[in-house]
Structure formats: C-alpha cells, structure tokens
PDB file of C-alpha atoms in Angstrom:
ATOM      1  CA  UNK A  98      42.515 -85.622 -45.331  1.00  0.00           C
ATOM      2  CA  UNK A  99      42.614 -87.288 -41.935  1.00  0.00           C
ATOM      3  CA  UNK A 100      39.226 -87.456 -40.291  1.00  0.00           C
ATOM      4  CA  UNK A 101      38.257 -88.902 -36.915  1.00  0.00           C
ATOM      5  CA  UNK A 102      34.603 -88.992 -35.920  1.00  0.00           C
ATOM      6  CA  UNK A 103      33.593 -90.014 -32.407  1.00  0.00           C
ATOM      7  CA  UNK A 104      30.148 -91.166 -31.359  1.00  0.00           C
ATOM      8  CA  UNK A 105      28.379 -93.008 -28.572  1.00  0.00           C
ATOM      9  CA  UNK A 106      28.355 -90.394 -25.843  1.00  0.00           C
ATOM     10  CA  UNK A 107      25.324 -89.612 -23.743  1.00  0.00           C
ATOM     11  CA  UNK A 108      23.855 -89.135 -20.283  1.00  0.00           C
ATOM     12  CA  UNK A 109      24.061 -92.196 -18.035  1.00  0.00           C
ATOM     13  CA  UNK A 110      23.762 -93.034 -14.367  1.00  0.00           C
ATOM     14  CA  UNK A 111      26.695 -93.959 -12.151  1.00  0.00           C
ATOM     15  CA  UNK A 112      27.571 -97.629 -12.296  1.00  0.00           C
ATOM     16  CA  UNK A 113      26.338 -98.129 -15.839  1.00  0.00           C
ATOM     17  CA  UNK A 114      28.216 -98.682 -19.107  1.00  0.00           C
ATOM     18  CA  UNK A 115      28.759 -96.869 -22.368  1.00  0.00           C
ATOM     19  CA  UNK A 116      30.646 -97.718 -25.538  1.00  0.00           C
ATOM     20  CA  UNK A 117      32.336 -95.005 -27.543  1.00  0.00           C
ATOM     21  CA  UNK A 118      33.410 -95.378 -31.158  1.00  0.00           C
ATOM     22  CA  UNK A 119      35.778 -93.450 -33.379  1.00  0.00           C
ATOM     23  CA  UNK A 120      35.686 -93.960 -37.133  1.00  0.00           C
ATOM     24  CA  UNK A 121      38.817 -92.991 -39.023  1.00  0.00           C
ATOM     25  CA  UNK A 122      39.308 -92.060 -42.658  1.00  0.00           C
ATOM     26  CA  UNK A 123      41.886 -90.452 -44.896  1.00  0.00           C
ATOM     27  CA  UNK A 124      44.854 -92.547 -43.781  1.00  0.00           C
ATOM     28  CA  UNK A 125      46.019 -96.145 -43.450  1.00  0.00           C
ATOM     29  CA  UNK A 126      44.326 -96.901 -40.153  1.00  0.00           C
ATOM     30  CA  UNK A 127      46.046-100.227 -39.460  1.00  0.00           C
ATOM     31  CA  UNK A 128      49.468 -98.583 -39.292  1.00  0.00           C
ATOM     32  CA  UNK A 129      48.697 -96.160 -36.453  1.00  0.00           C
ATOM     33  CA  UNK A 130      48.220 -96.504 -32.741  1.00  0.00           C
ATOM     34  CA  UNK A 131      45.115 -94.756 -31.460  1.00  0.00           C
ATOM     35  CA  UNK A 132      44.443 -92.897 -28.227  1.00  0.00           C
ATOM     36  CA  UNK A 133      41.479 -91.769 -26.179  1.00  0.00           C
ATOM     37  CA  UNK A 134      41.920 -88.484 -24.317  1.00  0.00           C
ATOM     38  CA  UNK A 135      39.273 -86.812 -22.187  1.00  0.00           C
ATOM     39  CA  UNK A 136      38.529 -83.328 -20.932  1.00  0.00           C
ATOM     40  CA  UNK A 137      36.296 -82.751 -17.925  1.00  0.00           C
ATOM     41  CA  UNK A 138      34.147 -79.596 -17.977  1.00  0.00           C
ATOM     42  CA  UNK A 139      36.364 -76.532 -17.666  1.00  0.00           C
ATOM     43  CA  UNK A 140      39.462 -78.666 -17.105  1.00  0.00           C
ATOM     44  CA  UNK A 141      42.566 -79.691 -19.001  1.00  0.00           C
ATOM     45  CA  UNK A 142      43.391 -82.729 -21.090  1.00  0.00           C
ATOM     46  CA  UNK A 143      43.777 -86.185 -19.541  1.00  0.00           C
ATOM     47  CA  UNK A 144      45.147 -89.140 -21.453  1.00  0.00           C
ATOM     48  CA  UNK A 145      42.948 -92.231 -21.033  1.00  0.00           C
ATOM     49  CA  UNK A 146      44.137 -95.147 -23.171  1.00  0.00           C
ATOM     50  CA  UNK A 147      46.087 -96.281 -26.207  1.00  0.00           C
ATOM     51  CA  UNK A 148      45.893 -99.313 -28.469  1.00  0.00           C
ATOM     52  CA  UNK A 149      48.764-100.324 -30.726  1.00  0.00           C
ATOM     53  CA  UNK A 150      48.209-100.468 -34.487  1.00  0.00           C
ATOM     54  CA  UNK A 151      47.874-104.266 -34.345  1.00  0.00           C
ATOM     55  CA  UNK A 152      46.005-104.402 -31.017  1.00  0.00           C
ATOM     56  CA  UNK A 153      48.854-106.367 -29.423  1.00  0.00           C
ATOM     57  CA  UNK A 154      49.417-103.751 -26.744  1.00  0.00           C
ATOM     58  CA  UNK A 155      47.073-101.572 -24.727  1.00  0.00           C
ATOM     59  CA  UNK A 156      47.753 -99.117 -21.919  1.00  0.00           C
ATOM     60  CA  UNK A 157      45.392 -97.300 -19.584  1.00  0.00           C
ATOM     61  CA  UNK A 158      45.562 -94.439 -17.135  1.00  0.00           C
ATOM     62  CA  UNK A 159      45.328 -95.435 -13.478  1.00  0.00           C
ATOM     63  CA  UNK A 160      41.996 -93.634 -13.208  1.00  0.00           C
ATOM     64  CA  UNK A 161      40.273 -95.972 -15.711  1.00  0.00           C
ATOM     65  CA  UNK A 162      42.356 -99.149 -15.503  1.00  0.00           C
ATOM     66  CA  UNK A 163      40.126-102.126 -14.835  1.00  0.00           C
ATOM     67  CA  UNK A 164      36.937-100.281 -15.824  1.00  0.00           C
ATOM     68  CA  UNK A 165      37.601 -99.175 -19.409  1.00  0.00           C
ATOM     69  CA  UNK A 166      38.679-101.313 -22.357  1.00  0.00           C
ATOM     70  CA  UNK A 167      40.090-100.009 -25.601  1.00  0.00           C
ATOM     71  CA  UNK A 168      39.807-102.074 -28.758  1.00  0.00           C
ATOM     72  CA  UNK A 169      39.935-101.625 -32.500  1.00  0.00           C
ATOM     73  CA  UNK A 170      38.565-103.178 -35.667  1.00  0.00           C
ATOM     74  CA  UNK A 171      41.003-102.557 -38.476  1.00  0.00           C
ATOM     75  CA  UNK A 172      38.527-103.932 -41.024  1.00  0.00           C
ATOM     76  CA  UNK A 173      36.173-101.088 -40.115  1.00  0.00           C
ATOM     77  CA  UNK A 174      38.760 -98.380 -39.359  1.00  0.00           C
ATOM     78  CA  UNK A 175      37.249 -98.039 -35.922  1.00  0.00           C
ATOM     79  CA  UNK A 176      38.526 -97.778 -32.385  1.00  0.00           C
ATOM     80  CA  UNK A 177      36.251 -98.315 -29.393  1.00  0.00           C
ATOM     81  CA  UNK A 178      36.272 -97.438 -25.733  1.00  0.00           C
ATOM     82  CA  UNK A 179      34.106 -99.672 -23.585  1.00  0.00           C
ATOM     83  CA  UNK A 180      33.441 -97.837 -20.335  1.00  0.00           C
ATOM     84  CA  UNK A 181      32.037 -99.852 -17.418  1.00  0.00           C
ATOM     85  CA  UNK A 182      31.254 -98.920 -13.825  1.00  0.00           C
ATOM     86  CA  UNK A 183      31.032 -95.282 -14.798  1.00  0.00           C
ATOM     87  CA  UNK A 184      31.561 -92.648 -12.120  1.00  0.00           C
ATOM     88  CA  UNK A 185      30.516 -89.016 -11.872  1.00  0.00           C
ATOM     89  CA  UNK A 186      34.169 -88.067 -12.331  1.00  0.00           C
ATOM     90  CA  UNK A 187      34.213 -89.746 -15.765  1.00  0.00           C
ATOM     91  CA  UNK A 188      32.044 -86.891 -17.050  1.00  0.00           C
ATOM     92  CA  UNK A 189      34.003 -85.352 -19.906  1.00  0.00           C
ATOM     93  CA  UNK A 190      34.360 -84.853 -23.608  1.00  0.00           C
ATOM     94  CA  UNK A 191      36.149 -87.891 -24.996  1.00  0.00           C
ATOM     95  CA  UNK A 192      38.437 -87.425 -27.974  1.00  0.00           C
ATOM     96  CA  UNK A 193      40.146 -90.018 -30.098  1.00  0.00           C
ATOM     97  CA  UNK A 194      43.554 -89.072 -31.470  1.00  0.00           C
ATOM     98  CA  UNK A 195      45.948 -90.616 -33.939  1.00  0.00           C
ATOM     99  CA  UNK A 196      49.469 -91.829 -33.606  1.00  0.00           C
ATOM    100  CA  UNK A 197      52.187 -91.871 -31.010  1.00  0.00           C
ATOM    101  CA  UNK A 198      52.152 -88.128 -30.627  1.00  0.00           C
ATOM    102  CA  UNK A 199      48.482 -87.366 -31.209  1.00  0.00           C
ATOM    103  CA  UNK A 200      48.846 -85.573 -34.515  1.00  0.00           C
ATOM    104  CA  UNK A 201      45.136 -85.534 -35.370  1.00  0.00           C
ATOM    105  CA  UNK A 202      42.053 -85.343 -33.144  1.00  0.00           C
ATOM    106  CA  UNK A 203      38.356 -85.891 -33.577  1.00  0.00           C
ATOM    107  CA  UNK A 204      35.681 -83.404 -32.533  1.00  0.00           C
ATOM    108  CA  UNK A 205      34.868 -85.367 -29.377  1.00  0.00           C
ATOM    109  CA  UNK A 206      31.792 -86.980 -27.882  1.00  0.00           C
ATOM    110  CA  UNK A 207      30.316 -85.870 -24.572  1.00  0.00           C
ATOM    111  CA  UNK A 208      29.753 -88.276 -21.718  1.00  0.00           C
ATOM    112  CA  UNK A 209      27.744 -87.141 -18.699  1.00  0.00           C
ATOM    113  CA  UNK A 210      27.507 -89.425 -15.689  1.00  0.00           C
ATOM    114  CA  UNK A 211      24.855 -88.195 -13.317  1.00  0.00           C
ATOM    115  CA  UNK A 212      22.193 -89.572 -11.019  1.00  0.00           C
TER     116      UNK A 212
ATOM    117  CA  UNK B 147      54.083 -90.209 -13.806  1.00  0.00           C
ATOM    118  CA  UNK B 148      55.989 -87.306 -15.353  1.00  0.00           C
ATOM    119  CA  UNK B 149      54.574 -83.998 -14.162  1.00  0.00           C
ATOM    120  CA  UNK B 150      54.383 -81.219 -16.743  1.00  0.00           C
ATOM    121  CA  UNK B 151      54.271 -77.714 -15.298  1.00  0.00           C
ATOM    122  CA  UNK B 152      53.316 -74.769 -17.492  1.00  0.00           C
ATOM    123  CA  UNK B 153      53.702 -71.078 -16.761  1.00  0.00           C
ATOM    124  CA  UNK B 154      52.040 -68.732 -16.826  1.00  0.00           C
ATOM    125  CA  UNK B 155      48.564 -70.250 -16.592  1.00  0.00           C
ATOM    126  CA  UNK B 156      47.033 -67.051 -17.940  1.00  0.00           C
ATOM    127  CA  UNK B 157      48.648 -64.829 -20.542  1.00  0.00           C
ATOM    128  CA  UNK B 158      47.030 -61.558 -21.657  1.00  0.00           C
ATOM    129  CA  UNK B 159      48.717 -60.388 -24.829  1.00  0.00           C
ATOM    130  CA  UNK B 160      48.553 -57.419 -27.159  1.00  0.00           C
ATOM    131  CA  UNK B 161      47.907 -58.056 -30.831  1.00  0.00           C
ATOM    132  CA  UNK B 162      51.139 -57.963 -32.788  1.00  0.00           C
ATOM    133  CA  UNK B 163      53.295 -58.491 -29.712  1.00  0.00           C
ATOM    134  CA  UNK B 164      55.273 -61.633 -28.869  1.00  0.00           C
ATOM    135  CA  UNK B 165      54.192 -64.250 -26.353  1.00  0.00           C
ATOM    136  CA  UNK B 166      56.040 -67.037 -24.600  1.00  0.00           C
ATOM    137  CA  UNK B 167      54.874 -70.084 -22.641  1.00  0.00           C
ATOM    138  CA  UNK B 168      57.145 -72.233 -20.490  1.00  0.00           C
ATOM    139  CA  UNK B 169      56.772 -75.964 -19.898  1.00  0.00           C
ATOM    140  CA  UNK B 170      58.915 -77.913 -17.447  1.00  0.00           C
ATOM    141  CA  UNK B 171      58.951 -81.664 -16.932  1.00  0.00           C
ATOM    142  CA  UNK B 172      59.758 -83.537 -13.724  1.00  0.00           C
ATOM    143  CA  UNK B 173      62.131 -85.824 -15.644  1.00  0.00           C
ATOM    144  CA  UNK B 174      64.260 -85.522 -18.734  1.00  0.00           C
ATOM    145  CA  UNK B 175      62.218 -86.095 -21.878  1.00  0.00           C
ATOM    146  CA  UNK B 176      65.097 -87.470 -23.924  1.00  0.00           C
ATOM    147  CA  UNK B 177      64.094 -90.936 -25.112  1.00  0.00           C
ATOM    148  CA  UNK B 178      66.455 -93.868 -25.638  1.00  0.00           C
ATOM    149  CA  UNK B 179      66.361 -93.221 -29.408  1.00  0.00           C
ATOM    150  CA  UNK B 180      67.790 -89.736 -28.849  1.00  0.00           C
ATOM    151  CA  UNK B 181      64.556 -87.916 -29.655  1.00  0.00           C
ATOM    152  CA  UNK B 182      62.676 -85.690 -27.240  1.00  0.00           C
ATOM    153  CA  UNK B 183      58.934 -86.250 -27.488  1.00  0.00           C
ATOM    154  CA  UNK B 184      57.590 -82.914 -26.358  1.00  0.00           C
ATOM    155  CA  UNK B 185      54.518 -81.622 -28.181  1.00  0.00           C
ATOM    156  CA  UNK B 186      52.477 -78.427 -28.084  1.00  0.00           C
ATOM    157  CA  UNK B 187      48.732 -78.260 -28.722  1.00  0.00           C
ATOM    158  CA  UNK B 188      46.344 -75.358 -29.195  1.00  0.00           C
ATOM    159  CA  UNK B 189      42.670 -75.543 -28.283  1.00  0.00           C
ATOM    160  CA  UNK B 190      40.386 -72.752 -29.398  1.00  0.00           C
ATOM    161  CA  UNK B 191      37.161 -72.238 -27.416  1.00  0.00           C
ATOM    162  CA  UNK B 192      34.639 -74.924 -28.278  1.00  0.00           C
ATOM    163  CA  UNK B 193      37.045 -76.823 -30.509  1.00  0.00           C
ATOM    164  CA  UNK B 194      39.160 -79.936 -30.201  1.00  0.00           C
ATOM    165  CA  UNK B 195      42.910 -79.611 -29.649  1.00  0.00           C
ATOM    166  CA  UNK B 196      45.227 -79.228 -32.613  1.00  0.00           C
ATOM    167  CA  UNK B 197      48.886 -80.180 -32.531  1.00  0.00           C
ATOM    168  CA  UNK B 198      51.208 -77.312 -33.404  1.00  0.00           C
ATOM    169  CA  UNK B 199      54.672 -78.579 -32.562  1.00  0.00           C
ATOM    170  CA  UNK B 200      56.169 -82.059 -32.153  1.00  0.00           C
ATOM    171  CA  UNK B 201      59.571 -83.238 -31.008  1.00  0.00           C
ATOM    172  CA  UNK B 202      60.241 -79.875 -29.333  1.00  0.00           C
ATOM    173  CA  UNK B 203      60.573 -77.730 -32.427  1.00  0.00           C
ATOM    174  CA  UNK B 204      59.056 -79.347 -35.550  1.00  0.00           C
ATOM    175  CA  UNK B 205      56.023 -77.436 -36.788  1.00  0.00           C
ATOM    176  CA  UNK B 206      53.019 -79.387 -38.035  1.00  0.00           C
ATOM    177  CA  UNK B 207      51.819 -78.833 -41.579  1.00  0.00           C
ATOM    178  CA  UNK B 208      49.855 -75.607 -41.939  1.00  0.00           C
ATOM    179  CA  UNK B 209      51.092 -74.092 -38.683  1.00  0.00           C
ATOM    180  CA  UNK B 210      52.192 -70.482 -39.215  1.00  0.00           C
ATOM    181  CA  UNK B 211      55.882 -69.813 -38.828  1.00  0.00           C
ATOM    182  CA  UNK B 212      55.178 -67.255 -36.092  1.00  0.00           C
ATOM    183  CA  UNK B 213      54.958 -70.323 -33.810  1.00  0.00           C
ATOM    184  CA  UNK B 214      58.243 -71.832 -32.671  1.00  0.00           C
ATOM    185  CA  UNK B 215      59.278 -74.381 -30.089  1.00  0.00           C
ATOM    186  CA  UNK B 216      62.572 -74.744 -28.307  1.00  0.00           C
ATOM    187  CA  UNK B 217      64.210 -76.339 -25.312  1.00  0.00           C
ATOM    188  CA  UNK B 218      65.852 -79.518 -24.161  1.00  0.00           C
ATOM    189  CA  UNK B 219      65.933 -81.981 -21.302  1.00  0.00           C
ATOM    190  CA  UNK B 220      63.303 -80.679 -18.890  1.00  0.00           C
ATOM    191  CA  UNK B 221      62.779 -77.066 -20.000  1.00  0.00           C
ATOM    192  CA  UNK B 222      60.767 -76.109 -23.058  1.00  0.00           C
ATOM    193  CA  UNK B 223      59.240 -72.967 -24.538  1.00  0.00           C
ATOM    194  CA  UNK B 224      56.571 -72.142 -27.075  1.00  0.00           C
ATOM    195  CA  UNK B 225      56.899 -68.719 -28.637  1.00  0.00           C
ATOM    196  CA  UNK B 226      54.528 -66.716 -30.798  1.00  0.00           C
ATOM    197  CA  UNK B 227      56.466 -63.995 -32.565  1.00  0.00           C
ATOM    198  CA  UNK B 228      53.467 -61.722 -33.225  1.00  0.00           C
ATOM    199  CA  UNK B 229      50.144 -62.670 -31.685  1.00  0.00           C
ATOM    200  CA  UNK B 230      47.097 -62.640 -33.947  1.00  0.00           C
ATOM    201  CA  UNK B 231      43.439 -62.748 -32.921  1.00  0.00           C
ATOM    202  CA  UNK B 232      43.103 -66.401 -33.995  1.00  0.00           C
ATOM    203  CA  UNK B 233      45.807 -67.416 -31.509  1.00  0.00           C
ATOM    204  CA  UNK B 234      43.520 -67.069 -28.485  1.00  0.00           C
ATOM    205  CA  UNK B 235      42.679 -70.214 -26.572  1.00  0.00           C
ATOM    206  CA  UNK B 236      44.508 -72.677 -24.378  1.00  0.00           C
ATOM    207  CA  UNK B 237      47.940 -74.076 -25.105  1.00  0.00           C
ATOM    208  CA  UNK B 238      49.057 -77.428 -23.693  1.00  0.00           C
ATOM    209  CA  UNK B 239      52.430 -79.097 -23.650  1.00  0.00           C
ATOM    210  CA  UNK B 240      52.483 -82.890 -23.603  1.00  0.00           C
ATOM    211  CA  UNK B 241      55.255 -85.402 -23.165  1.00  0.00           C
ATOM    212  CA  UNK B 242      55.242 -88.676 -25.069  1.00  0.00           C
ATOM    213  CA  UNK B 243      58.603 -89.986 -23.872  1.00  0.00           C
ATOM    214  CA  UNK B 244      57.489 -91.751 -20.707  1.00  0.00           C
ATOM    215  CA  UNK B 245      54.354 -93.809 -20.019  1.00  0.00           C
ATOM    216  CA  UNK B 246      51.741 -92.619 -19.519  1.00  0.00           C
ATOM    217  CA  UNK B 247      51.648 -89.532 -21.751  1.00  0.00           C
ATOM    218  CA  UNK B 248      51.004 -86.474 -19.613  1.00  0.00           C
ATOM    219  CA  UNK B 249      49.828 -82.944 -20.310  1.00  0.00           C
ATOM    220  CA  UNK B 250      50.577 -79.609 -18.726  1.00  0.00           C
ATOM    221  CA  UNK B 251      47.738 -77.745 -17.003  1.00  0.00           C
ATOM    222  CA  UNK B 252      47.254 -75.439 -19.967  1.00  0.00           C
ATOM    223  CA  UNK B 253      47.975 -71.754 -20.557  1.00  0.00           C
ATOM    224  CA  UNK B 254      45.060 -69.539 -21.498  1.00  0.00           C
ATOM    225  CA  UNK B 255      46.018 -66.867 -24.004  1.00  0.00           C
ATOM    226  CA  UNK B 256      43.683 -63.922 -24.385  1.00  0.00           C
ATOM    227  CA  UNK B 257      43.875 -60.537 -26.051  1.00  0.00           C
ATOM    228  CA  UNK B 258      44.253 -57.517 -23.794  1.00  0.00           C
TER     229      UNK B 258
END
C-alpha cells in the first residue's frame, strides 16, 4: 500500500534552516508529482510546494517562494523541502502528499520556529 | 488565487441524520480538459487528512457510500447520508484546477 513517511522536523530559531524529507513506498514514485502542505497550530491546510514527477517543474506558494526549495531523488523515492530563513509563521505540521490531487498523505512532521 | 469558501464552519449533527457541507469557489473550476478538479478531504483529530472525493463526485477507494459529492462550476456540496461517530472531524474542499491549489477554511463536524 502507499506509504509516505516525513521526517526532519524540529525546534529552530528564526532565520535558521531545516530540511524535511518524505520517503515514499508502495507505488512507482517516479511517475507522480509530490506536494508539501502545511497546517499551522489550530488552523487549516495551506499548500506549500509541488515538484513534477521528473523534477522539471516546481511551484511554490507566495508565502515561501524564495525561501523554500522542493526537490526529489527518484533513486531513493524521496522528496525534500529545504526551508531557509525560517519565520515564526512557518510553525506548522508539514505533510507530503502524492499526485496532482493529493490522493495520499503522510503523517506529518512538526516544525516549530521560536526564539 | 482562487478563494474557496465553505459553509457552515461548524456543523453539529445527530448520529444517523444527514449532513451537508457547501463549498463555493471564486472562479469556475472547470479545467481546459473538461474535468472539474474539486476534492474533499476529511481530517480526524490528531490525524493527517484523507481524501474522500475527487473530481467533484468520485469516491476514493474504501470511502463509505454514505459520502457523496455533487456540484458544478463554482458551487459544490459534500453530503453524508447518515452520520456515524467516525465521521467527526474537519472537512476541507480543495481546488486543483487553478494554480496554486487552494483549500477551504474547513468545516468542523461534531456529534450533538
């Protein structure tokens, strides 16, 4: 079955960096686009970024554009989110999700940005 | 960005009774290929979201048939024919037609 497992979250100070990873299994990873979606404490879902199946195309939300970078390694069935210049408002659970219409989600990894 | 507006934001329901959630988009969600990429997700407390419905009315595998989606253009509805205890949580609509994908604010369903 499809499985997505995120890791890399933690507690960091504003202005620092963090790299999230999502390891996929149970499907042909290199045929699916992959998303990152986040959820701030007590809030709704916010789409963050997407990378095409072949990494030729990437899109970002305005709130992270220029600070976050999405990438993937199809040899390792892994998608990453490099987060730089972190802000307090980036505090959230970060989920990876599969495919154009987010048909499968991981359990999430928590990122807390606090001084 | 396309704004997705859900109503109500809170929905107390009685077990065994029907429930309905509305989702409206600020633009038509009909894509150039003729499909309408409107999805519904359910998030139970402490869990990650799970997709229930895609392309307005197609149920995902394993989703009970008491869940149904309908609508077109800018107006969409998720209906639960008979609410069960496991249906509590927050329901989100999401459009995938226009970039970037956007979610509704969420509708919290709880048992009366």
